[in-house]
mmCIF file of C-alpha atoms in Angstrom:
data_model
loop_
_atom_site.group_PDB
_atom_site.id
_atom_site.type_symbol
_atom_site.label_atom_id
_atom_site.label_comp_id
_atom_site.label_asym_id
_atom_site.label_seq_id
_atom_site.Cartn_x
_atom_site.Cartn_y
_atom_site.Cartn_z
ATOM 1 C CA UNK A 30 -7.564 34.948 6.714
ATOM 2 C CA UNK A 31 -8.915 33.539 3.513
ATOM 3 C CA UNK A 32 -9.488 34.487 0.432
ATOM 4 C CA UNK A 33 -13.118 35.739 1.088
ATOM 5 C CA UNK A 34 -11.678 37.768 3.961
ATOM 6 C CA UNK A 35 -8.967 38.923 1.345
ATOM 7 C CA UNK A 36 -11.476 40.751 -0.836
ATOM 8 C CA UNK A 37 -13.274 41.872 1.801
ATOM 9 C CA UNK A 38 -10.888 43.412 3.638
ATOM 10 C CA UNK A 39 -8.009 44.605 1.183
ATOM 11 C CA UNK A 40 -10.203 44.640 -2.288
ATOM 12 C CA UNK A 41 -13.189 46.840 -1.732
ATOM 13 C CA UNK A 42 -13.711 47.689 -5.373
ATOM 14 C CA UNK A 43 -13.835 43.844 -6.253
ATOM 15 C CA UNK A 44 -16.406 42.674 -3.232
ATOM 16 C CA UNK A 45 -18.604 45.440 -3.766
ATOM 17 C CA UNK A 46 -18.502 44.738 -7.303
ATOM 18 C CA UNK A 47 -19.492 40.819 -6.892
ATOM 19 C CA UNK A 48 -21.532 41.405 -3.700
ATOM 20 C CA UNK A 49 -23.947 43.742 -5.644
ATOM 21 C CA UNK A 50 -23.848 41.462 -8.929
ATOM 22 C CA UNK A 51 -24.585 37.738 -6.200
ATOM 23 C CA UNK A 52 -27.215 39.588 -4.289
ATOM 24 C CA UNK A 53 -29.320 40.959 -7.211
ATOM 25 C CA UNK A 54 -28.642 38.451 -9.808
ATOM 26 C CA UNK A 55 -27.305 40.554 -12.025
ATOM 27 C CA UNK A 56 -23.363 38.854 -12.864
ATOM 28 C CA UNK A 57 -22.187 39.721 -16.210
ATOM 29 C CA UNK A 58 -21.267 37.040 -18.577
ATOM 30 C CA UNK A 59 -17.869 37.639 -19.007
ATOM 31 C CA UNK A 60 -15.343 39.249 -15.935
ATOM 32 C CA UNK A 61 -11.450 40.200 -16.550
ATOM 33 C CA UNK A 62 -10.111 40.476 -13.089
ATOM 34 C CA UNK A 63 -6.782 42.638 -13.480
ATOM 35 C CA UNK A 64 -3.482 43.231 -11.105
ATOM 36 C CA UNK A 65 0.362 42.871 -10.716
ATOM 37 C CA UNK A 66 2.374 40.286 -9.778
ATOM 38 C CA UNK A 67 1.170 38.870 -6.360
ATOM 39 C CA UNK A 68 -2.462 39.414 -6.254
ATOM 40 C CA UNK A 69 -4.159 36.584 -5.917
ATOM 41 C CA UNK A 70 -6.160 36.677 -9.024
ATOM 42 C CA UNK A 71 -6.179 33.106 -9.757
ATOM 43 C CA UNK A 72 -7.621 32.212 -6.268
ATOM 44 C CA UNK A 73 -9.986 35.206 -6.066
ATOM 45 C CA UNK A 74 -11.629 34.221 -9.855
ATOM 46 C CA UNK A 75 -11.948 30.636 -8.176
ATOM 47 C CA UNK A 76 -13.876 31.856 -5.207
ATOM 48 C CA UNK A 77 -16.314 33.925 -7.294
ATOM 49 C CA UNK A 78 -16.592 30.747 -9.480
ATOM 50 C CA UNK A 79 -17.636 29.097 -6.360
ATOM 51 C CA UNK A 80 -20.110 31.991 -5.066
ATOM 52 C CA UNK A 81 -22.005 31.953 -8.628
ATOM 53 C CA UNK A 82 -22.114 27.330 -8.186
ATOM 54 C CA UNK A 83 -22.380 27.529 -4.542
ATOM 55 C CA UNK A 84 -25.233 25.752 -2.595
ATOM 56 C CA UNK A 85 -25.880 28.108 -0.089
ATOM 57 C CA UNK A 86 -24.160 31.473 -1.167
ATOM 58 C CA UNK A 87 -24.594 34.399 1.376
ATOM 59 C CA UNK A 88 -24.181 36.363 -1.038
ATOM 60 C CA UNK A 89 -20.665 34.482 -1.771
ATOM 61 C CA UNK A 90 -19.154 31.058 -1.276
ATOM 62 C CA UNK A 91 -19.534 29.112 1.708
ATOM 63 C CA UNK A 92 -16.323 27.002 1.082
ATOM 64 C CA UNK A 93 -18.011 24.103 2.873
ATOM 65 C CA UNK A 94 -20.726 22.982 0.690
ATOM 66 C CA UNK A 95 -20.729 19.671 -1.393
ATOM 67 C CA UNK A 96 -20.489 21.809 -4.611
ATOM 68 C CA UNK A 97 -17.857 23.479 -2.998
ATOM 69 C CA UNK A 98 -15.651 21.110 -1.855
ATOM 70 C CA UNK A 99 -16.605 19.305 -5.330
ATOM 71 C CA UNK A 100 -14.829 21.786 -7.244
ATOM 72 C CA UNK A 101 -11.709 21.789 -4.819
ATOM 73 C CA UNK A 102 -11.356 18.046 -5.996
ATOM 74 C CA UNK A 103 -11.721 18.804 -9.771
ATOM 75 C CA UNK A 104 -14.965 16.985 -9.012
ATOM 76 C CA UNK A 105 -17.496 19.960 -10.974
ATOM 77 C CA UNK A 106 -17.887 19.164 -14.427
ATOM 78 C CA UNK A 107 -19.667 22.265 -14.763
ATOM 79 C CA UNK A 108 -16.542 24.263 -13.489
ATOM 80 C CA UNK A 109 -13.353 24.032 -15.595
ATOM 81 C CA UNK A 110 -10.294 26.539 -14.660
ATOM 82 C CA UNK A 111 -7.117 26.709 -17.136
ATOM 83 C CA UNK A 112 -3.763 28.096 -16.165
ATOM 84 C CA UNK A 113 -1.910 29.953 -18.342
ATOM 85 C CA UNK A 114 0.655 31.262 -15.389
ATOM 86 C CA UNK A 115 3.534 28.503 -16.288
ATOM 87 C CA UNK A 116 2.771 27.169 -20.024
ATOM 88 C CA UNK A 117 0.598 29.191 -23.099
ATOM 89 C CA UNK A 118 -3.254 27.917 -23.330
ATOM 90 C CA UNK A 119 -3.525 26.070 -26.564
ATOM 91 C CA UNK A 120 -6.112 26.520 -29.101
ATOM 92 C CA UNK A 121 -7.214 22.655 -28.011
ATOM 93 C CA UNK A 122 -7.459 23.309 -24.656
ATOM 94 C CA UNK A 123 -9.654 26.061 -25.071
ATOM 95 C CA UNK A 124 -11.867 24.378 -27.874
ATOM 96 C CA UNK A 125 -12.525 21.072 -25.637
ATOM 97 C CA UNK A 126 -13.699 23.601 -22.620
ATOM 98 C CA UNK A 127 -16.061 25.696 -25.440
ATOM 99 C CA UNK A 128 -17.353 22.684 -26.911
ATOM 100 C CA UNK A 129 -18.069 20.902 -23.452
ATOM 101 C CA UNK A 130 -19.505 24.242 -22.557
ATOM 102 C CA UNK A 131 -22.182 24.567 -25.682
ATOM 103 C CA UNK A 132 -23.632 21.551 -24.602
ATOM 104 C CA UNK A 133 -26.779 21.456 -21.392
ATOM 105 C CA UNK A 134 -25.218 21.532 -18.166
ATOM 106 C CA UNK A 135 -24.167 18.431 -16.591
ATOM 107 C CA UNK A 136 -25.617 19.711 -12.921
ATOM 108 C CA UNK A 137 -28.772 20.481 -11.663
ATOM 109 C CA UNK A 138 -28.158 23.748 -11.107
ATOM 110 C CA UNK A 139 -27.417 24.329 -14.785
ATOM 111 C CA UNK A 140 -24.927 27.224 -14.780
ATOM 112 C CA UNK A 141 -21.387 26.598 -16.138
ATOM 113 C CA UNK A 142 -18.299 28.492 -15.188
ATOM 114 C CA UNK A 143 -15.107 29.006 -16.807
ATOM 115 C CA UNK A 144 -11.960 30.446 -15.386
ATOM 116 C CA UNK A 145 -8.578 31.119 -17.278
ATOM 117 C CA UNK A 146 -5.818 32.809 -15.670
ATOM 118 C CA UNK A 147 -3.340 34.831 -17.054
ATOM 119 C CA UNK A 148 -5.639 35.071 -20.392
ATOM 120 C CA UNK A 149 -2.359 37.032 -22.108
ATOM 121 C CA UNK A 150 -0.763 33.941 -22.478
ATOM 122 C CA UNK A 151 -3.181 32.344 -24.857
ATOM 123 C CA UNK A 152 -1.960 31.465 -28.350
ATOM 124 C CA UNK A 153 -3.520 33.444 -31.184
ATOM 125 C CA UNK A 154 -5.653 30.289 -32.074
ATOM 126 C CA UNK A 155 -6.713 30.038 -28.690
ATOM 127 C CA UNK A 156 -7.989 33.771 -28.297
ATOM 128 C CA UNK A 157 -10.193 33.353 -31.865
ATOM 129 C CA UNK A 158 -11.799 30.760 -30.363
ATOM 130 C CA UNK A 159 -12.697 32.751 -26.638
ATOM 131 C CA UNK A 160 -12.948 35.682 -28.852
ATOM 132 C CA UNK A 161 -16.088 33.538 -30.843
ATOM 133 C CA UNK A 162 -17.720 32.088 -27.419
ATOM 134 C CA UNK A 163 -17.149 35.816 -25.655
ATOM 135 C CA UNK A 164 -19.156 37.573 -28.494
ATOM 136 C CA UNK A 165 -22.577 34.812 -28.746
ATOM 137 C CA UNK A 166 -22.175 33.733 -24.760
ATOM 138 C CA UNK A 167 -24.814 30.774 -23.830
ATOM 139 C CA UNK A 168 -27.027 31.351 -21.133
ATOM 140 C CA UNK A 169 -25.829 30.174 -17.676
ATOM 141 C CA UNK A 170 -22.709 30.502 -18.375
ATOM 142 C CA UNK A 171 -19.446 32.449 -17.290
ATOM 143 C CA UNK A 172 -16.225 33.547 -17.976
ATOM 144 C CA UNK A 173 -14.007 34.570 -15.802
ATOM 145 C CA UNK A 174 -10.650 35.825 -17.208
ATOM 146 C CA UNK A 175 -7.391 37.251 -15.535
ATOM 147 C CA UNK A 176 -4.281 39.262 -16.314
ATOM 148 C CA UNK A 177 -1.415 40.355 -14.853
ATOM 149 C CA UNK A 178 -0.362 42.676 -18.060
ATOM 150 C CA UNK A 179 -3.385 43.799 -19.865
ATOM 151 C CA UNK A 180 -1.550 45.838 -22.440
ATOM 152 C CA UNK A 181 -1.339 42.464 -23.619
ATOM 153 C CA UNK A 182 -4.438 41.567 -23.920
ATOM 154 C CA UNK A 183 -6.524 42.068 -26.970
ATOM 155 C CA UNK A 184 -9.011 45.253 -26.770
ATOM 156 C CA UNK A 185 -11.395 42.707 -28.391
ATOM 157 C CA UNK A 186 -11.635 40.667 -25.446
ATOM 158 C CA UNK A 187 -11.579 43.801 -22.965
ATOM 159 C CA UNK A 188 -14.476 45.231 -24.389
ATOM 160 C CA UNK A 189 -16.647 42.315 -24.450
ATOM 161 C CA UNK A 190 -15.533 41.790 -20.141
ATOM 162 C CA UNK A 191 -16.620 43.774 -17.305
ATOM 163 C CA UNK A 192 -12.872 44.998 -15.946
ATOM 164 C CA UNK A 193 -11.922 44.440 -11.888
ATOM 165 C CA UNK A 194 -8.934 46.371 -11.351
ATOM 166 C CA UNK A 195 -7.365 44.707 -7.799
ATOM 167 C CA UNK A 196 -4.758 46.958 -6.611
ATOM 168 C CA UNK A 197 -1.337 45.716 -3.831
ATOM 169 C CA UNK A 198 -1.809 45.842 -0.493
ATOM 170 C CA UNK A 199 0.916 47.653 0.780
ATOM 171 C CA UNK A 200 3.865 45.495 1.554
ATOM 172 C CA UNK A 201 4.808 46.026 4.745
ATOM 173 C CA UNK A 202 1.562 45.418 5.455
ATOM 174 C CA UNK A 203 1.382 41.950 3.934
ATOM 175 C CA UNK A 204 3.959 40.906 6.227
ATOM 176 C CA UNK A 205 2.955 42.113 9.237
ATOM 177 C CA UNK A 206 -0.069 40.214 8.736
ATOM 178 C CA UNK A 207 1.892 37.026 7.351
ATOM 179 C CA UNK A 208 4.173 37.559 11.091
ATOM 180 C CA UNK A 209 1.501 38.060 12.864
ATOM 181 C CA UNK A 210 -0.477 34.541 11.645
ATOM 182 C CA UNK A 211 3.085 32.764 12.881
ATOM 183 C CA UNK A 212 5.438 33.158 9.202
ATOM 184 C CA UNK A 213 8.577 34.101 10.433
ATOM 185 C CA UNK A 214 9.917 37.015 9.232
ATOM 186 C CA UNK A 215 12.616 36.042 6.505
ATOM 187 C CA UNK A 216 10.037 33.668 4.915
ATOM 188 C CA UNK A 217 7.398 36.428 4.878
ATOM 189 C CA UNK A 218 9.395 39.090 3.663
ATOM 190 C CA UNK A 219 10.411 36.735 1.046
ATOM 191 C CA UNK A 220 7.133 35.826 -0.203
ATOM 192 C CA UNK A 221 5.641 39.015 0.589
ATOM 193 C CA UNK A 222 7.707 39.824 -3.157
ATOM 194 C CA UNK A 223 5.381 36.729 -4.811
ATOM 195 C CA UNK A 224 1.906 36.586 -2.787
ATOM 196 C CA UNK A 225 -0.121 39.846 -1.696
ATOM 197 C CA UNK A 226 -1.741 37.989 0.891
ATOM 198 C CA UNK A 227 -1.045 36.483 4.036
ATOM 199 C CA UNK A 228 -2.764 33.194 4.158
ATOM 200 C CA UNK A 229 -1.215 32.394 0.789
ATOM 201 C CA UNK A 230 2.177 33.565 2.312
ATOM 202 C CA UNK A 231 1.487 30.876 5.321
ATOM 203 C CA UNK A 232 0.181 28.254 2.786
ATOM 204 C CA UNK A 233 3.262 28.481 0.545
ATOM 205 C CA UNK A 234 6.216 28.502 3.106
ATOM 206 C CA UNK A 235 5.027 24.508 3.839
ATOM 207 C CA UNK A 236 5.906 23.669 0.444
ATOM 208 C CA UNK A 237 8.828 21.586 -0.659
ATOM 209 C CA UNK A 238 9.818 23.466 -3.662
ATOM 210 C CA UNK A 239 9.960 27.350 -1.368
ATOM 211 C CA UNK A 240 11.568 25.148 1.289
ATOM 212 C CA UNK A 241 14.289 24.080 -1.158
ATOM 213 C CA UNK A 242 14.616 27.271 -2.927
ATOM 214 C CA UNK A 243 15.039 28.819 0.570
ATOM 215 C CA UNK A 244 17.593 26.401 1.530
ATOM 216 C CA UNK A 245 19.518 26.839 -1.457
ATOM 217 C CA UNK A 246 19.249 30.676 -1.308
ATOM 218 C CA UNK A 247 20.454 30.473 1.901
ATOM 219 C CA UNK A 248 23.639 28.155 1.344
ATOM 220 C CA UNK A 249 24.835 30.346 -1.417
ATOM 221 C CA UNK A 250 24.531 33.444 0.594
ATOM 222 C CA UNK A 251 27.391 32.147 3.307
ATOM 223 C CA UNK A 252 29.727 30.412 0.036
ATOM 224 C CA UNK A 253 28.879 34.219 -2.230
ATOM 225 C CA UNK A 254 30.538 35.732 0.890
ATOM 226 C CA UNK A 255 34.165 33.168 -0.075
ATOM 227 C CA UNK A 256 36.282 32.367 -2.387
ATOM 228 C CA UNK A 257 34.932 31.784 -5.956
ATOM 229 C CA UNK A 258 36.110 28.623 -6.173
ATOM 230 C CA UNK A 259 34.374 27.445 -2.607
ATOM 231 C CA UNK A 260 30.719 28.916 -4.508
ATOM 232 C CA UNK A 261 31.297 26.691 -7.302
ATOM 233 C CA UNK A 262 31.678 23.808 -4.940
ATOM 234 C CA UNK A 263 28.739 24.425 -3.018
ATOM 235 C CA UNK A 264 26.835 25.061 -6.733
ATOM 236 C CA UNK A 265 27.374 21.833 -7.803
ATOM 237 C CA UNK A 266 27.723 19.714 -4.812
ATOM 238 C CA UNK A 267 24.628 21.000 -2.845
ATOM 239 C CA UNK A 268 22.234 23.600 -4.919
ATOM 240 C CA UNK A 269 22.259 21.291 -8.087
ATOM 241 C CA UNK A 270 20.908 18.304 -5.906
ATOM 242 C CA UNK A 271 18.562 20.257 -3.935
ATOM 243 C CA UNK A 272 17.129 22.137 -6.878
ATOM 244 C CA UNK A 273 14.895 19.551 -8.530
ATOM 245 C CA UNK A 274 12.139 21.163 -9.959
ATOM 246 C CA UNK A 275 11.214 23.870 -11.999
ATOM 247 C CA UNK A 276 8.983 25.612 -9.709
ATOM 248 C CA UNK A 277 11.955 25.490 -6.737
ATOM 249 C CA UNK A 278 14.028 26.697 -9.529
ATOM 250 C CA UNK A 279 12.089 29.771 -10.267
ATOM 251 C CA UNK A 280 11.925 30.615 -6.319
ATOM 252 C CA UNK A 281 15.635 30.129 -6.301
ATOM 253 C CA UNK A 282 16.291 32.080 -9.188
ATOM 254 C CA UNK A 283 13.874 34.995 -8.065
ATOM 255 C CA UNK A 284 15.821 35.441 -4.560
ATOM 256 C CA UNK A 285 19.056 35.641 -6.438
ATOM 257 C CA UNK A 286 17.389 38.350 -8.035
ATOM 258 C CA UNK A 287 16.479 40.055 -5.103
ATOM 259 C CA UNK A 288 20.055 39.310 -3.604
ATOM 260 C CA UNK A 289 21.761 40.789 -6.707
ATOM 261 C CA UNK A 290 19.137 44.247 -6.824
ATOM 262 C CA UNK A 291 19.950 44.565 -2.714
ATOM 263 C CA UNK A 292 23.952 44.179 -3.314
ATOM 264 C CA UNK A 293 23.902 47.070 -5.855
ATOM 265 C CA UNK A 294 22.033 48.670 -3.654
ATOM 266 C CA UNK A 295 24.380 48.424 -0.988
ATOM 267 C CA UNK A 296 26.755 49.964 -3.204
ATOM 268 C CA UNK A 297 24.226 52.985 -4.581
ATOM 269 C CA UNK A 298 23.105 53.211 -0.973
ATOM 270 C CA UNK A 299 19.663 52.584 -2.133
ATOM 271 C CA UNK A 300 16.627 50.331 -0.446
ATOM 272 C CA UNK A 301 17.017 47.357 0.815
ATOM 273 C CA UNK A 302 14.238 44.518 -0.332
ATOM 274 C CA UNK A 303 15.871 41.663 2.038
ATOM 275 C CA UNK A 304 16.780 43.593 5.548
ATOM 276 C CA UNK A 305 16.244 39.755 7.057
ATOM 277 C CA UNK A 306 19.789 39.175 5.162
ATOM 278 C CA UNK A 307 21.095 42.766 5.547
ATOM 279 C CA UNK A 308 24.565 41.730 7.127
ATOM 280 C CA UNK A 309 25.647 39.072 4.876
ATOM 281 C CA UNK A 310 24.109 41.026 1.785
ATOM 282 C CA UNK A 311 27.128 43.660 3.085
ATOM 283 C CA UNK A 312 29.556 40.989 2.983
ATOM 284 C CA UNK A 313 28.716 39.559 -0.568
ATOM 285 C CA UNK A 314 28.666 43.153 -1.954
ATOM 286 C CA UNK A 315 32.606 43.081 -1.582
ATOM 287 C CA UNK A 316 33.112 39.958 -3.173
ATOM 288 C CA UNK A 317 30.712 40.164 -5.871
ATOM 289 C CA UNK A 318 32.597 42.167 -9.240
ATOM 290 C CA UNK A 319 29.542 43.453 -10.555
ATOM 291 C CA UNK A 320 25.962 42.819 -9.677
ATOM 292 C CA UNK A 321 24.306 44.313 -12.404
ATOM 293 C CA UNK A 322 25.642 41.892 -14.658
ATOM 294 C CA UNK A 323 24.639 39.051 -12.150
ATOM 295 C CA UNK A 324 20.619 40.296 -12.164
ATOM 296 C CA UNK A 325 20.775 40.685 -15.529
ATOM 297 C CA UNK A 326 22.278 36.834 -16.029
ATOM 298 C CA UNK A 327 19.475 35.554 -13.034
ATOM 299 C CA UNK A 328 17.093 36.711 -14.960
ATOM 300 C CA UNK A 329 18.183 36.165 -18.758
ATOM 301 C CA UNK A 330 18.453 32.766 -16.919
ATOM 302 C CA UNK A 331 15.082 33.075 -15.470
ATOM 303 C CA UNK A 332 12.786 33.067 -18.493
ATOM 304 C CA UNK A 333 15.064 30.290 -20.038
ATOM 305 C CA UNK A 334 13.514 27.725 -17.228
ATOM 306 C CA UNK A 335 10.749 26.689 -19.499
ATOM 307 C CA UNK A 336 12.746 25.160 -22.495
ATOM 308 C CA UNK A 337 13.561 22.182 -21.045
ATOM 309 C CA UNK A 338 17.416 23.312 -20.501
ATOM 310 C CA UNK A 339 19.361 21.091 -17.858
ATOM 311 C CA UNK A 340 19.167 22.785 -14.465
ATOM 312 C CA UNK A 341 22.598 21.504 -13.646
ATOM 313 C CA UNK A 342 24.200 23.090 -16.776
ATOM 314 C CA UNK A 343 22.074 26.648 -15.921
ATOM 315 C CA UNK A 344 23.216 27.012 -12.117
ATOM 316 C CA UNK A 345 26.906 25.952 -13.235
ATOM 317 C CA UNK A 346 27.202 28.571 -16.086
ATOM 318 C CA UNK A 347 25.286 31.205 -13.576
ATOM 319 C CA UNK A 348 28.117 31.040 -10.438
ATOM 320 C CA UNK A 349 30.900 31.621 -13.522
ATOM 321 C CA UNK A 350 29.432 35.081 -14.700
ATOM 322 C CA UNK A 351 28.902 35.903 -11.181
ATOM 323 C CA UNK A 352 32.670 36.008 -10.641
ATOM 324 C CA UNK A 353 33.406 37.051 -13.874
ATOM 325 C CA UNK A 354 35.435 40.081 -13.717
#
């Protein structure tokens, strides 16, 4: 299942929406496509990018057009997305995309589209400038915005959007689908935590950085169940080397969390998140001293990813306050 089939079958509210706006030609200039963590909102503000540039749209994107496949490659000059999920949007980045877009439309078709994810993490001088473009838009062209928090967004920009609400699919749901398409089950109850749909679920368990995190995650969960001194060995010998990157960090980082939420509630005899790791989540719970403290170090430690702070030195400090009594 794409992402087409996504919307279709899980987002009513959103394909009706964009249906009714690519059939009658009637798209508004400026969209704000807004949900929680795990809807694809990047991927679903692409594909409607695509339906409104797409060669032979029925109403939406074909996905196998030149145009299409153009913009896949980062091939579309008239198509420009910016990410604003792992690093703020800069004023500059926003200018070069407004100025670019002022100008006549490199393509025949002459419509331009613009997507930026995660709009809330724009810098102030960033939003001023959308803020200008959004209030005198130029004709054939559109915005496409996202947000995953939009008390965070400015009202300014809001009202000058047409607002998509996208709400979760259920969860269980997500990964019977993601089982049923061949994920195993670990990996999709896993992911099910970071993607609300299943073929991003299937797409994401290939990559290197989910395969290391997973590998990692699961290493520490047999040395969390021994002596403290045996974790820190396996920390430094084996995570630190396997943990490379910042985006395997992250992953790594946010299944400690969900270790260290399902240990204390073992102990509360709460719900379980991970019941693929239910028995040696039991075992940990009587070694760990206190797993509050642990979450709340995972994910102090978390948000500290970004700065450019040695990996090596984070994971180190991290299996110390886990056995700290």
């Amino acid at each position: 299942m794409g992402i087409g089939e996504y919307i279709k079958n899980h987002q009513p509210l959103a394909y009706r929406t964009f249906a009714n706006a690519l059939e009658k030609g009637r798209l508004s200039h400026a969209y704000l496509l807004m949900g929680e963590a795990g809807i694809p909102l990047k991927e679903t503000a692409i594909y409607l990018a695509k339906s409104i540039l797409c060669d032979h749209p029925s109403p939406f994107a074909d996905l196998t057009c030149r145009t299409c496949q153009r913009i896949d490659a980062s091939d579309y000059p008239d198509f420009v997305c910016l990410d604003g999920s792992e690093n703020s949007i800069k004023k500059d980045e926003v200018g070069n995309v407004l100025s670019n877009f002022n100008q006549t439309a490199l393509e025949r078709k002459g419509i331009m589209v613009y997507v930026i994810h995660e709009v809330e993490n724009m810098t102030i001088e960033a939003i001023n400038s959308l803020l200008k473009f959004l209030e005198e838009p130029s004709p054939n062209t559109f915005a496409i915005l996202t947000t995953r928090n939009e008390s965070k967004v400015l009202p300014t920009i809001i009202s000058r959007c047409e607002s998509v609400r996208m709400l979760l699919v259920p969860q269980e749901q997500v990964i019977q689908e993601a089982t049923s398409i061949g994920v195993g089950k670990n990996d999709a109850e896993i992911l099910s935590f970071f993607n609300n749909d299943a073929s991003l679920i299937a797409e994401q368990v290939e990559t290197t950085d989910y395969q290391n995190a997973k590998l990692a995650f699961e290493t520490m969960l047999e040395a969390f169940g021994e002596k403290p001194e045996y974790a820190r060995y396996v920390m430094e010998k084996t995570i630190i080397p396997l943990i490379n990157s910042k985006k395997s960090a992250r992953f790594y980082l946010d299944m400690l969390a969900m270790l260290f939420e399902d240990v204390a509630s073992i102990r509360r005899q709460g719900r379980i998140h991970l019941s693929s790791y239910l028995s040696q989540t039991k075992v940990i719970a009587s070694s760990i001293p206190n797993p509050d403290r642990a979450l709340l170090e995972v994910m102090t430690l978390r948000g500290e990813i970004d700065t450019n702070i040695n990996l090596g030195l984070l994971f180190t400090h991290l299996t110390y306050v886990i056995y700290k009594e």
